[in-house]
Protein backbone atom coordinates (compact mmCIF):
# COMPACT_ATOMS: atom_id res chain seq x y z
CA UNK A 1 0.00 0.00 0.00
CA UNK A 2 0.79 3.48 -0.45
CA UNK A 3 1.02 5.70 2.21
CA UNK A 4 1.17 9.17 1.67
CA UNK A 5 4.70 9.02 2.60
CA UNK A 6 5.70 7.10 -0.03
CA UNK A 7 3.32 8.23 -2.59
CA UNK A 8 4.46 11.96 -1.84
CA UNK A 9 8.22 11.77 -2.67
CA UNK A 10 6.98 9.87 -6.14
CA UNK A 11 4.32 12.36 -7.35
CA UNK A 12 6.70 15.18 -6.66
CA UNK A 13 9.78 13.20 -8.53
CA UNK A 14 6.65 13.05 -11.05
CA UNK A 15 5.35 16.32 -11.31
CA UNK A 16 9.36 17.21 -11.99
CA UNK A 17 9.80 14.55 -14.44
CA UNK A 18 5.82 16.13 -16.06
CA UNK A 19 6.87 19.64 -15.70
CA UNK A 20 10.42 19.16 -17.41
CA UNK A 21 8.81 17.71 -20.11
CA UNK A 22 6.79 20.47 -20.76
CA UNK A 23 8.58 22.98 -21.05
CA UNK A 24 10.49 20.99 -23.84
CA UNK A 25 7.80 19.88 -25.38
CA UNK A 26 6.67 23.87 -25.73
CA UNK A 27 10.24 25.05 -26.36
CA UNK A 28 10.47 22.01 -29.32
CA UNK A 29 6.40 23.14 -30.56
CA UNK A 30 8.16 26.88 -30.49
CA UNK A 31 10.92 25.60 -32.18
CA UNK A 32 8.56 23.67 -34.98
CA UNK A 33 6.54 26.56 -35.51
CA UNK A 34 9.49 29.47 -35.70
CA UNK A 35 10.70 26.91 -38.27
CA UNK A 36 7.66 26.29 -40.15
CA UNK A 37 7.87 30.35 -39.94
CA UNK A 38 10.84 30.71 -41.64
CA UNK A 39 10.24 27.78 -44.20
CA UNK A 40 7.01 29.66 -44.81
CA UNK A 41 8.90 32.76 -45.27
CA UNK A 42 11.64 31.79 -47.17
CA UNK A 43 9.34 30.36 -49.70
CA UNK A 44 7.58 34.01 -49.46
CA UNK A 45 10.58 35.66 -49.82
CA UNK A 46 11.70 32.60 -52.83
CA UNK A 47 8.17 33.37 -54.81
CA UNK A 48 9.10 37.14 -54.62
CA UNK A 49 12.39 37.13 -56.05
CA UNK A 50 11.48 34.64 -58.54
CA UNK A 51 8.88 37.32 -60.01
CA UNK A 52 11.68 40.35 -59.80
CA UNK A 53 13.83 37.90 -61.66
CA UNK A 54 11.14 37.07 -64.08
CA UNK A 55 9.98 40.70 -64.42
CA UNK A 56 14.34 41.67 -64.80
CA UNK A 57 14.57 39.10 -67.61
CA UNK A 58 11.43 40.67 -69.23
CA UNK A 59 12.78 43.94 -69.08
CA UNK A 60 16.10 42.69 -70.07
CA UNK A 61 14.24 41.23 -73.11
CA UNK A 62 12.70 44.12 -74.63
CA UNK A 63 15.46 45.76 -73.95
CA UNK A 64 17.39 43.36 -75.65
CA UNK A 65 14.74 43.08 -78.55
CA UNK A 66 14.35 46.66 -78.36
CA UNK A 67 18.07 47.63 -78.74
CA UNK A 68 18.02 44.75 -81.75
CA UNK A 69 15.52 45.90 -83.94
CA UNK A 70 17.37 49.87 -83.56
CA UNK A 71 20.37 48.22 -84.53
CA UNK A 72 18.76 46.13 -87.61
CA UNK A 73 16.91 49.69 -88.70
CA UNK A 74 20.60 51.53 -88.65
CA UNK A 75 21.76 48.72 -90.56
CA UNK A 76 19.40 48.58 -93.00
CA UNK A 77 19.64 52.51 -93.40
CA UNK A 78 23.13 52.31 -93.99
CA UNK A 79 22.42 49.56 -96.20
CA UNK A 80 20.22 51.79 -98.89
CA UNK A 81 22.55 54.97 -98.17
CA UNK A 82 24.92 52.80 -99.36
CA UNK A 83 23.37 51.57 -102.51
CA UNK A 84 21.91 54.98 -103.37
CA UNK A 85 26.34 56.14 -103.17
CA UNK A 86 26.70 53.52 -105.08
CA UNK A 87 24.30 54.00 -107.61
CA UNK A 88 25.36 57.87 -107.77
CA UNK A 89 29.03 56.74 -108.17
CA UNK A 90 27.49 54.40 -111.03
CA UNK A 91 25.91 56.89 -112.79
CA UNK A 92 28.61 59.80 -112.21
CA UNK A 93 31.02 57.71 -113.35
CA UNK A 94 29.35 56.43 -116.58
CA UNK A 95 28.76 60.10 -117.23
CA UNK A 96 32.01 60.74 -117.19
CA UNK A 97 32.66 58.41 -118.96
CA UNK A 98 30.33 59.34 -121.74
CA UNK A 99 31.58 62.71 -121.51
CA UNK A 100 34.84 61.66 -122.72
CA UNK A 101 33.52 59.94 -125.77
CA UNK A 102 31.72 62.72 -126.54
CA UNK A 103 34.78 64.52 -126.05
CA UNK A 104 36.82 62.94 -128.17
CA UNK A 105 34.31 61.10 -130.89
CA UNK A 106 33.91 64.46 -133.37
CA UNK A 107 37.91 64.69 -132.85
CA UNK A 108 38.18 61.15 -133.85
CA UNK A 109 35.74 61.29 -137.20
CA UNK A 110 37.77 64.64 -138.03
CA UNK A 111 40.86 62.50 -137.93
CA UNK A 112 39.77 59.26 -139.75
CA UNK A 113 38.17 61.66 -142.78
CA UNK A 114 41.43 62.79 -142.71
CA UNK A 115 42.97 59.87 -143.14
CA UNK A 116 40.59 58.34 -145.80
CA UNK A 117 41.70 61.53 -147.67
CA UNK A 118 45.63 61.38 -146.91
CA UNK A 119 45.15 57.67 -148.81
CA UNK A 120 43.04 58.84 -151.69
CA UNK A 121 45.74 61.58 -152.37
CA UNK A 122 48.75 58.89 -151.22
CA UNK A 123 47.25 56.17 -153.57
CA UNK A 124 47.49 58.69 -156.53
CA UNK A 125 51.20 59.71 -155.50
CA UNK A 126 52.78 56.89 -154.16
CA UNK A 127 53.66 52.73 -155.14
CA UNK A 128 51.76 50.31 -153.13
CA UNK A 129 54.86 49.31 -151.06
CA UNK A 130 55.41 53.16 -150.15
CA UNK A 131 51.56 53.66 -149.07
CA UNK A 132 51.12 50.76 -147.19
CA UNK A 133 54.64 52.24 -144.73
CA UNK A 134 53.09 55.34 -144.47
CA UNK A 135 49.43 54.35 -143.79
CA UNK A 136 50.62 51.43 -141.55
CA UNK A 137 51.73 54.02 -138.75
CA UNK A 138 48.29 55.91 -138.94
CA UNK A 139 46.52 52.68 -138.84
CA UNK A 140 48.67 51.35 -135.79
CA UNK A 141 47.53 54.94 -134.20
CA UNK A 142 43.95 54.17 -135.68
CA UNK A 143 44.20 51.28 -133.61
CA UNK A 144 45.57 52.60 -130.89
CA UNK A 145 42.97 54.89 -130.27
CA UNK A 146 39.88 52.22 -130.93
CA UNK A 147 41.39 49.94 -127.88
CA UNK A 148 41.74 52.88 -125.45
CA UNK A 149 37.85 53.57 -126.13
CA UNK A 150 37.36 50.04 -125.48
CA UNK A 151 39.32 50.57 -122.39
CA UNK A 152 37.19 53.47 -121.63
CA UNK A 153 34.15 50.90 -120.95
CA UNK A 154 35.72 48.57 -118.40
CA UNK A 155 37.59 52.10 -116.76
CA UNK A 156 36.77 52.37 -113.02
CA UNK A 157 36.02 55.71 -111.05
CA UNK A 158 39.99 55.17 -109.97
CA UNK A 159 41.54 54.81 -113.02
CA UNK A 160 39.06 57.06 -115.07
CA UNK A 161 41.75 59.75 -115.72
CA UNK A 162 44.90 57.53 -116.42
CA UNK A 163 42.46 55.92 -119.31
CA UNK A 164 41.34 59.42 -120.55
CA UNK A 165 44.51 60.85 -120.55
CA UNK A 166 45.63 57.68 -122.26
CA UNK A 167 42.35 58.18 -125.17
CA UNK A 168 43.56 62.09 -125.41
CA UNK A 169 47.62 60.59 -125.96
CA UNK A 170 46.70 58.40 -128.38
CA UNK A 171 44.28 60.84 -130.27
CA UNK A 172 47.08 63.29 -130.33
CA UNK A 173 49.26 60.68 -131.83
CA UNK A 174 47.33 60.03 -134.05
CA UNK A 175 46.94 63.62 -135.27
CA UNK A 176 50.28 63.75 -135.31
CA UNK A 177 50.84 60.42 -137.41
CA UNK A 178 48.44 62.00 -140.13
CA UNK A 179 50.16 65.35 -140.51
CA UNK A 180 53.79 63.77 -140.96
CA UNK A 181 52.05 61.70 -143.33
CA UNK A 182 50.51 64.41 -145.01
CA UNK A 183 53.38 66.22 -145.14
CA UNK A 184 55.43 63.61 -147.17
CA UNK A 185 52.33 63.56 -150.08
């Protein structure tokens, strides 16, 4: 049997043993909640920087897209500024060109009536061995002038005036070639 003596000592040892264990039983359900707290805000604080980085890398990407198609519309400006030089070069150049022919063509007929008339007159004067040295040097010039014309179509805006001034040589030369013959009919 229990006497009171007995059963006194054990329910306080009891009621020590009962009341330790709760206050670790609270302090652990405090601990389990402040943690389910923080879990709870860290996946708070998780969700909301996962939508700023969401919302950066949208911004980011228009920006992105935005500086792109700027970049695209300079480049395709440059692009047609560049064709329209181009074409302007083209057409100044084959102006130029044509202005040289134009130049130089009436010159050129002067000089081959010329010549048709230096053989006429040579055929009456000279032997056929003696016209065919004098008219093979105005011929060679002849000649020498048709090629540079040719040259005139493949010339390039940098090497436009070394082939005219080549065409206006050769002209001269030819000139020249005509008079001396001339000269010895």
């Amino acid at each position: 049997m229990l006497t009171v003596r007995t059963f006194l000592p054990i329910a306080i040892v009891m009621s020590a043993v009962v009341g330790c264990d709760s206050p670790t039983a609270d302090a652990q359900a405090k601990a389990e909640r402040a943690q389910r707290e923080a879990q709870q805000k860290a996946a708070e604080v998780a969700t909301e920087l996962d939508k700023k980085v969401t919302e950066i890398d949208q911004q980011a990407e228009r920006e992105t897209d935005k500086a792109l198609r700027e970049a695209a519309e300079k480049l395709n400006n440059a692009a047609v500024e560049a064709q329209e030089k181009t074409a302007d070069a083209a057409a100044e150049l084959a102006k130029a060109r044509e202005d040289v022919r134009a130049s130089t063509s009436r010159r050129i007929e002067d000089l081959q009536k010329d010549a048709v008339e230096l053989r006429e007159k040579a055929e009456k004067k000279l032997s056929k061995d003696e016209l065919g040295r004098l008219m093979k040097d105005v011929e060679d010039k002849s000649e020498a002038v048709r090629r540079s014309l040719r040259d005139l179509d493949t010339a390039t805006s940098a090497n436009l005036d070394r082939v005219k001034q080549g065409i206006y040589q050769r002209v001269d030369e030819l000139d020249r070639a005509i008079q001396a013959a001339k000269r010895r009919v």
